[in-house]
Amino acid sequence: DVKVTQSSRYLVKRTGEKVFLECVQDMDHENMFWYRQDPGLGLRLIYFSYDVKMKEKGDIPEGYSVSREKKERFSLILESASTNQTSMYLCASSFRLGAKYSNQPQHFGDGTRLSIL
Amino acid sequence: GQQLNQSPQSMFIQEGEDVSMNCTSSSIFNTWLWYKQDPGEGPVLLIALYKAGELTSNGRLTAQFGITRKDSFLNISASIPSDVGIYFCAGHPDRGSTLGRLYFGRGTQLTVWP
């Protein structure tokens, strides 16, 4: 079974802090994704990565950055946390079958519920 | 970006009833996926569809890939309390370089009364 592990289930931070959310997958997947989930808005893609050191902006990248130094690990960074970044953050991973194209399902972690005070 | 319209937004049903929900897109998709999210957990893949017209079952769940390739349906038969959760449709567009990116509907919140 695919295992996507997010480092924390719950996290409380203060405004202005630099926040790191970590995600590790054990299935040798090329693609990794970060989403945030807010009531009524569904899942919104922040950033994704299709290979080590590669990253692509999703729909809401402002205020976030990412790091992919190893294939199995994808980190989301809030450079200076703000209260509007309080949310549920979900990490996912999937296989990439071709050079630029993949239609494989994504597998999700259990999420990190982040509160910024 | 791609828009997926998922309906209904929420459903309140009695245990034992059947449930139907659907998802439509403005463009052709080549993959449709259905996920379920339990409260406080991440989404879990229920069914994956890869061919127009494909009908696939997973226990009491049945999903279909619409023949227009712009829609998909999920049916749950004889609902039980543990069916409670949020159901998401998701898909891959047919054209262009997607790098594995999925597009999601906003979810259907299902509540089952005993």
PDB file of N, CA, C and O in Angstrom, chain A residues 61-111:
ATOM      1  N   PRO A  61      -0.060  29.926  -5.228  1.00  0.00           N
ATOM      2  CA  PRO A  61       1.289  29.808  -4.670  1.00  0.00           C
ATOM      3  C   PRO A  61       1.732  30.968  -3.788  1.00  0.00           C
ATOM      4  O   PRO A  61       2.737  30.845  -3.077  1.00  0.00           O
ATOM      5  N   GLU A  62       0.978  32.068  -3.813  1.00  0.00           N
ATOM      6  CA  GLU A  62       1.443  33.278  -3.103  1.00  0.00           C
ATOM      7  C   GLU A  62       1.563  33.010  -1.604  1.00  0.00           C
ATOM      8  O   GLU A  62       0.643  32.499  -0.970  1.00  0.00           O
ATOM      9  N   GLY A  63       2.705  33.393  -1.050  1.00  0.00           N
ATOM     10  CA  GLY A  63       2.951  33.224   0.384  1.00  0.00           C
ATOM     11  C   GLY A  63       3.557  31.884   0.749  1.00  0.00           C
ATOM     12  O   GLY A  63       3.831  31.626   1.921  1.00  0.00           O
ATOM     13  N   TYR A  64       3.771  31.038  -0.269  1.00  0.00           N
ATOM     14  CA  TYR A  64       4.327  29.699  -0.045  1.00  0.00           C
ATOM     15  C   TYR A  64       5.555  29.471  -0.920  1.00  0.00           C
ATOM     16  O   TYR A  64       5.697  30.089  -1.973  1.00  0.00           O
ATOM     17  N   SER A  65       6.420  28.587  -0.485  1.00  0.00           N
ATOM     18  CA  SER A  65       7.473  28.052  -1.336  1.00  0.00           C
ATOM     19  C   SER A  65       7.596  26.564  -1.033  1.00  0.00           C
ATOM     20  O   SER A  65       6.982  26.071  -0.087  1.00  0.00           O
ATOM     21  N   VAL A  66       8.373  25.858  -1.865  1.00  0.00           N
ATOM     22  CA  VAL A  66       8.522  24.415  -1.674  1.00  0.00           C
ATOM     23  C   VAL A  66       9.969  24.016  -1.898  1.00  0.00           C
ATOM     24  O   VAL A  66      10.750  24.760  -2.488  1.00  0.00           O
ATOM     25  N   SER A  67      10.276  22.823  -1.427  1.00  0.00           N
ATOM     26  CA  SER A  67      11.618  22.279  -1.604  1.00  0.00           C
ATOM     27  C   SER A  67      11.506  20.785  -1.856  1.00  0.00           C
ATOM     28  O   SER A  67      10.789  20.079  -1.130  1.00  0.00           O
ATOM     29  N   ARG A  68      12.234  20.302  -2.890  1.00  0.00           N
ATOM     30  CA  ARG A  68      12.263  18.854  -3.169  1.00  0.00           C
ATOM     31  C   ARG A  68      13.725  18.479  -3.431  1.00  0.00           C
ATOM     32  O   ARG A  68      14.191  18.473  -4.556  1.00  0.00           O
ATOM     33  N   GLU A  69      14.437  18.168  -2.364  1.00  0.00           N
ATOM     34  CA  GLU A  69      15.851  17.796  -2.453  1.00  0.00           C
ATOM     35  C   GLU A  69      16.035  16.299  -2.645  1.00  0.00           C
ATOM     36  O   GLU A  69      17.056  15.854  -3.175  1.00  0.00           O
ATOM     37  N   LYS A  70      15.072  15.517  -2.184  1.00  0.00           N
ATOM     38  CA  LYS A  70      15.104  14.064  -2.352  1.00  0.00           C
ATOM     39  C   LYS A  70      13.774  13.622  -2.943  1.00  0.00           C
ATOM     40  O   LYS A  70      12.739  14.259  -2.725  1.00  0.00           O
ATOM     41  N   LYS A  71      13.802  12.524  -3.678  1.00  0.00           N
ATOM     42  CA  LYS A  71      12.611  12.075  -4.380  1.00  0.00           C
ATOM     43  C   LYS A  71      11.453  11.805  -3.437  1.00  0.00           C
ATOM     44  O   LYS A  71      10.298  12.078  -3.758  1.00  0.00           O
ATOM     45  N   GLU A  72      11.728  11.274  -2.264  1.00  0.00           N
ATOM     46  CA  GLU A  72      10.649  10.861  -1.381  1.00  0.00           C
ATOM     47  C   GLU A  72      10.098  11.983  -0.505  1.00  0.00           C
ATOM     48  O   GLU A  72       9.092  11.795   0.160  1.00  0.00           O
ATOM     49  N   ARG A  73      10.724  13.145  -0.512  1.00  0.00           N
ATOM     50  CA  ARG A  73      10.356  14.204   0.438  1.00  0.00           C
ATOM     51  C   ARG A  73      10.020  15.506  -0.276  1.00  0.00           C
ATOM     52  O   ARG A  73      10.761  15.961  -1.136  1.00  0.00           O
ATOM     53  N   PHE A  74       8.901  16.100   0.149  1.00  0.00           N
ATOM     54  CA  PHE A  74       8.455  17.367  -0.440  1.00  0.00           C
ATOM     55  C   PHE A  74       8.028  18.275   0.692  1.00  0.00           C
ATOM     56  O   PHE A  74       7.131  17.927   1.470  1.00  0.00           O
ATOM     57  N   SER A  75       8.658  19.428   0.800  1.00  0.00           N
ATOM     58  CA  SER A  75       8.397  20.332   1.913  1.00  0.00           C
ATOM     59  C   SER A  75       7.659  21.572   1.444  1.00  0.00           C
ATOM     60  O   SER A  75       7.972  22.128   0.388  1.00  0.00           O
ATOM     61  N   LEU A  76       6.702  21.987   2.246  1.00  0.00           N
ATOM     62  CA  LEU A  76       5.986  23.246   2.001  1.00  0.00           C
ATOM     63  C   LEU A  76       6.438  24.242   3.048  1.00  0.00           C
ATOM     64  O   LEU A  76       6.481  23.922   4.241  1.00  0.00           O
ATOM     65  N   ILE A  77       6.772  25.447   2.598  1.00  0.00           N
ATOM     66  CA  ILE A  77       7.303  26.473   3.493  1.00  0.00           C
ATOM     67  C   ILE A  77       6.408  27.699   3.442  1.00  0.00           C
ATOM     68  O   ILE A  77       6.093  28.213   2.357  1.00  0.00           O
ATOM     69  N   LEU A  78       5.986  28.141   4.630  1.00  0.00           N
ATOM     70  CA  LEU A  78       5.296  29.419   4.746  1.00  0.00           C
ATOM     71  C   LEU A  78       6.348  30.407   5.223  1.00  0.00           C
ATOM     72  O   LEU A  78       6.827  30.322   6.358  1.00  0.00           O
ATOM     73  N   GLU A  79       6.747  31.296   4.345  1.00  0.00           N
ATOM     74  CA  GLU A  79       7.889  32.168   4.637  1.00  0.00           C
ATOM     75  C   GLU A  79       7.635  33.075   5.837  1.00  0.00           C
ATOM     76  O   GLU A  79       8.499  33.281   6.667  1.00  0.00           O
ATOM     77  N   SER A  80       6.439  33.633   5.914  1.00  0.00           N
ATOM     78  CA  SER A  80       6.059  34.497   7.031  1.00  0.00           C
ATOM     79  C   SER A  80       4.560  34.273   7.248  1.00  0.00           C
ATOM     80  O   SER A  80       3.738  34.887   6.579  1.00  0.00           O
ATOM     81  N   ALA A  81       4.260  33.366   8.179  1.00  0.00           N
ATOM     82  CA  ALA A  81       2.879  32.895   8.326  1.00  0.00           C
ATOM     83  C   ALA A  81       1.914  34.041   8.635  1.00  0.00           C
ATOM     84  O   ALA A  81       2.236  34.954   9.416  1.00  0.00           O
ATOM     85  N   SER A  82       0.724  33.947   8.027  1.00  0.00           N
ATOM     86  CA  SER A  82      -0.321  34.925   8.321  1.00  0.00           C
ATOM     87  C   SER A  82      -1.596  34.177   8.681  1.00  0.00           C
ATOM     88  O   SER A  82      -1.753  32.986   8.356  1.00  0.00           O
ATOM     89  N   THR A  83      -2.514  34.880   9.340  1.00  0.00           N
ATOM     90  CA  THR A  83      -3.726  34.206   9.824  1.00  0.00           C
ATOM     91  C   THR A  83      -4.562  33.627   8.689  1.00  0.00           C
ATOM     92  O   THR A  83      -5.251  32.614   8.877  1.00  0.00           O
ATOM     93  N   ASN A  84      -4.493  34.200   7.494  1.00  0.00           N
ATOM     94  CA  ASN A  84      -5.286  33.659   6.379  1.00  0.00           C
ATOM     95  C   ASN A  84      -4.684  32.382   5.798  1.00  0.00           C
ATOM     96  O   ASN A  84      -5.219  31.823   4.831  1.00  0.00           O
ATOM     97  N   GLN A  85      -3.582  31.933   6.365  1.00  0.00           N
ATOM     98  CA  GLN A  85      -3.014  30.643   5.984  1.00  0.00           C
ATOM     99  C   GLN A  85      -3.428  29.526   6.952  1.00  0.00           C
ATOM    100  O   GLN A  85      -2.967  28.381   6.822  1.00  0.00           O
ATOM    101  N   THR A  86      -4.279  29.853   7.894  1.00  0.00           N
ATOM    102  CA  THR A  86      -4.881  28.817   8.745  1.00  0.00           C
ATOM    103  C   THR A  86      -5.748  27.929   7.865  1.00  0.00           C
ATOM    104  O   THR A  86      -6.659  28.410   7.183  1.00  0.00           O
ATOM    105  N   SER A  87      -5.442  26.631   7.860  1.00  0.00           N
ATOM    106  CA  SER A  87      -6.129  25.740   6.931  1.00  0.00           C
ATOM    107  C   SER A  87      -5.705  24.298   7.187  1.00  0.00           C
ATOM    108  O   SER A  87      -4.821  24.021   7.988  1.00  0.00           O
ATOM    109  N   MET A  88      -6.350  23.372   6.452  1.00  0.00           N
ATOM    110  CA  MET A  88      -5.908  21.978   6.394  1.00  0.00           C
ATOM    111  C   MET A  88      -4.997  21.857   5.171  1.00  0.00           C
ATOM    112  O   MET A  88      -5.390  22.263   4.064  1.00  0.00           O
ATOM    113  N   TYR A  89      -3.798  21.314   5.362  1.00  0.00           N
ATOM    114  CA  TYR A  89      -2.850  21.143   4.259  1.00  0.00           C
ATOM    115  C   TYR A  89      -2.690  19.650   3.969  1.00  0.00           C
ATOM    116  O   TYR A  89      -2.453  18.845   4.870  1.00  0.00           O
ATOM    117  N   LEU A  90      -2.829  19.314   2.704  1.00  0.00           N
ATOM    118  CA  LEU A  90      -2.763  17.924   2.265  1.00  0.00           C
ATOM    119  C   LEU A  90      -1.627  17.737   1.271  1.00  0.00           C
ATOM    120  O   LEU A  90      -1.475  18.530   0.342  1.00  0.00           O
ATOM    121  N   CYS A  91      -0.868  16.684   1.476  1.00  0.00           N
ATOM    122  CA  CYS A  91       0.199  16.300   0.557  1.00  0.00           C
ATOM    123  C   CYS A  91      -0.262  15.074  -0.215  1.00  0.00           C
ATOM    124  O   CYS A  91      -1.004  14.230   0.325  1.00  0.00           O
ATOM    125  N   ALA A  92       0.147  14.955  -1.473  1.00  0.00           N
ATOM    126  CA  ALA A  92      -0.202  13.792  -2.286  1.00  0.00           C
ATOM    127  C   ALA A  92       0.971  13.424  -3.184  1.00  0.00           C
ATOM    128  O   ALA A  92       1.868  14.242  -3.427  1.00  0.00           O
ATOM    129  N   SER A  93       0.958  12.194  -3.689  1.00  0.00           N
ATOM    130  CA  SER A  93       2.000  11.770  -4.620  1.00  0.00           C
ATOM    131  C   SER A  93       1.401  10.844  -5.673  1.00  0.00           C
ATOM    132  O   SER A  93       0.332  10.251  -5.473  1.00  0.00           O
ATOM    133  N   SER A  94       2.094  10.736  -6.820  1.00  0.00           N
ATOM    134  CA  SER A  94       1.627   9.837  -7.881  1.00  0.00           C
ATOM    135  C   SER A  94       2.797   9.466  -8.784  1.00  0.00           C
ATOM    136  O   SER A  94       3.833  10.137  -8.808  1.00  0.00           O
ATOM    137  N   PHE A  95       2.610   8.391  -9.546  1.00  0.00           N
ATOM    138  CA  PHE A  95       3.582   8.015 -10.558  1.00  0.00           C
ATOM    139  C   PHE A  95       3.505   8.968 -11.743  1.00  0.00           C
ATOM    140  O   PHE A  95       2.458   9.508 -12.060  1.00  0.00           O
ATOM    141  N   ARG A  96       4.631   9.154 -12.407  1.00  0.00           N
ATOM    142  CA  ARG A  96       4.657   9.884 -13.679  1.00  0.00           C
ATOM    143  C   ARG A  96       5.082   8.886 -14.752  1.00  0.00           C
ATOM    144  O   ARG A  96       6.185   8.367 -14.721  1.00  0.00           O
ATOM    145  N   LEU A  97       4.200   8.620 -15.709  1.00  0.00           N
ATOM    146  CA  LEU A  97       4.485   7.566 -16.685  1.00  0.00           C
ATOM    147  C   LEU A  97       5.329   8.051 -17.841  1.00  0.00           C
ATOM    148  O   LEU A  97       6.106   7.299 -18.405  1.00  0.00           O
ATOM    149  N   GLY A  98       5.156   9.290 -18.227  1.00  0.00           N
ATOM    150  CA  GLY A  98       5.868   9.797 -19.391  1.00  0.00           C
ATOM    151  C   GLY A  98       6.697  11.012 -19.026  1.00  0.00           C
ATOM    152  O   GLY A  98       6.769  11.399 -17.867  1.00  0.00           O
ATOM    153  N   ALA A  99       7.315  11.610 -20.019  1.00  0.00           N
ATOM    154  CA  ALA A  99       8.190  12.750 -19.783  1.00  0.00           C
ATOM    155  C   ALA A  99       7.421  13.913 -19.184  1.00  0.00           C
ATOM    156  O   ALA A  99       7.867  14.577 -18.266  1.00  0.00           O
ATOM    157  N   LYS A 100       6.239  14.170 -19.719  1.00  0.00           N
ATOM    158  CA  LYS A 100       5.498  15.331 -19.238  1.00  0.00           C
ATOM    159  C   LYS A 100       4.049  14.994 -18.911  1.00  0.00           C
ATOM    160  O   LYS A 100       3.315  15.848 -18.487  1.00  0.00           O
ATOM    161  N   TYR A 101       3.658  13.770 -19.105  1.00  0.00           N
ATOM    162  CA  TYR A 101       2.252  13.478 -18.972  1.00  0.00           C
ATOM    163  C   TYR A 101       2.032  12.330 -18.000  1.00  0.00           C
ATOM    164  O   TYR A 101       2.784  11.371 -17.971  1.00  0.00           O
ATOM    165  N   SER A 102       0.993  12.430 -17.206  1.00  0.00           N
ATOM    166  CA  SER A 102       0.664  11.316 -16.322  1.00  0.00           C
ATOM    167  C   SER A 102      -0.802  11.382 -15.977  1.00  0.00           C
ATOM    168  O   SER A 102      -1.328  12.458 -15.696  1.00  0.00           O
ATOM    169  N   ASN A 103      -1.475  10.244 -16.022  1.00  0.00           N
ATOM    170  CA  ASN A 103      -2.863  10.221 -15.604  1.00  0.00           C
ATOM    171  C   ASN A 103      -3.070   9.269 -14.427  1.00  0.00           C
ATOM    172  O   ASN A 103      -4.148   8.745 -14.235  1.00  0.00           O
ATOM    173  N   GLN A 104      -2.047   9.092 -13.641  1.00  0.00           N
ATOM    174  CA  GLN A 104      -2.147   8.178 -12.510  1.00  0.00           C
ATOM    175  C   GLN A 104      -2.829   8.833 -11.306  1.00  0.00           C
ATOM    176  O   GLN A 104      -2.706  10.042 -11.092  1.00  0.00           O
ATOM    177  N   PRO A 105      -3.549   8.040 -10.511  1.00  0.00           N
ATOM    178  CA  PRO A 105      -4.209   8.607  -9.328  1.00  0.00           C
ATOM    179  C   PRO A 105      -3.196   9.158  -8.342  1.00  0.00           C
ATOM    180  O   PRO A 105      -2.068   8.672  -8.253  1.00  0.00           O
ATOM    181  N   GLN A 106      -3.622  10.157  -7.598  1.00  0.00           N
ATOM    182  CA  GLN A 106      -2.805  10.668  -6.507  1.00  0.00           C
ATOM    183  C   GLN A 106      -3.223   9.982  -5.207  1.00  0.00           C
ATOM    184  O   GLN A 106      -4.385   9.657  -5.007  1.00  0.00           O
ATOM    185  N   HIS A 107      -2.242   9.802  -4.341  1.00  0.00           N
ATOM    186  CA  HIS A 107      -2.475   9.201  -3.026  1.00  0.00           C
ATOM    187  C   HIS A 107      -2.133  10.239  -1.968  1.00  0.00           C
ATOM    188  O   HIS A 107      -1.068  10.863  -2.034  1.00  0.00           O
ATOM    189  N   PHE A 108      -3.031  10.391  -1.011  1.00  0.00           N
ATOM    190  CA  PHE A 108      -2.941  11.495  -0.063  1.00  0.00           C
ATOM    191  C   PHE A 108      -2.452  11.066   1.314  1.00  0.00           C
ATOM    192  O   PHE A 108      -2.694   9.935   1.756  1.00  0.00           O
ATOM    193  N   GLY A 109      -1.799  12.004   2.006  1.00  0.00           N
ATOM    194  CA  GLY A 109      -1.544  11.862   3.426  1.00  0.00           C
ATOM    195  C   GLY A 109      -2.783  12.229   4.223  1.00  0.00           C
ATOM    196  O   GLY A 109      -3.817  12.610   3.651  1.00  0.00           O
ATOM    197  N   ASP A 110      -2.675  12.149   5.554  1.00  0.00           N
ATOM    198  CA  ASP A 110      -3.821  12.432   6.415  1.00  0.00           C
ATOM    199  C   ASP A 110      -4.016  13.911   6.716  1.00  0.00           C
ATOM    200  O   ASP A 110      -4.977  14.273   7.387  1.00  0.00           O
ATOM    201  N   GLY A 111      -3.100  14.738   6.249  1.00  0.00           N
ATOM    202  CA  GLY A 111      -3.292  16.175   6.398  1.00  0.00           C
ATOM    203  C   GLY A 111      -2.648  16.741   7.649  1.00  0.00           C
ATOM    204  O   GLY A 111      -2.430  16.043   8.636  1.00  0.00           O
TER     205      GLY A 111
END
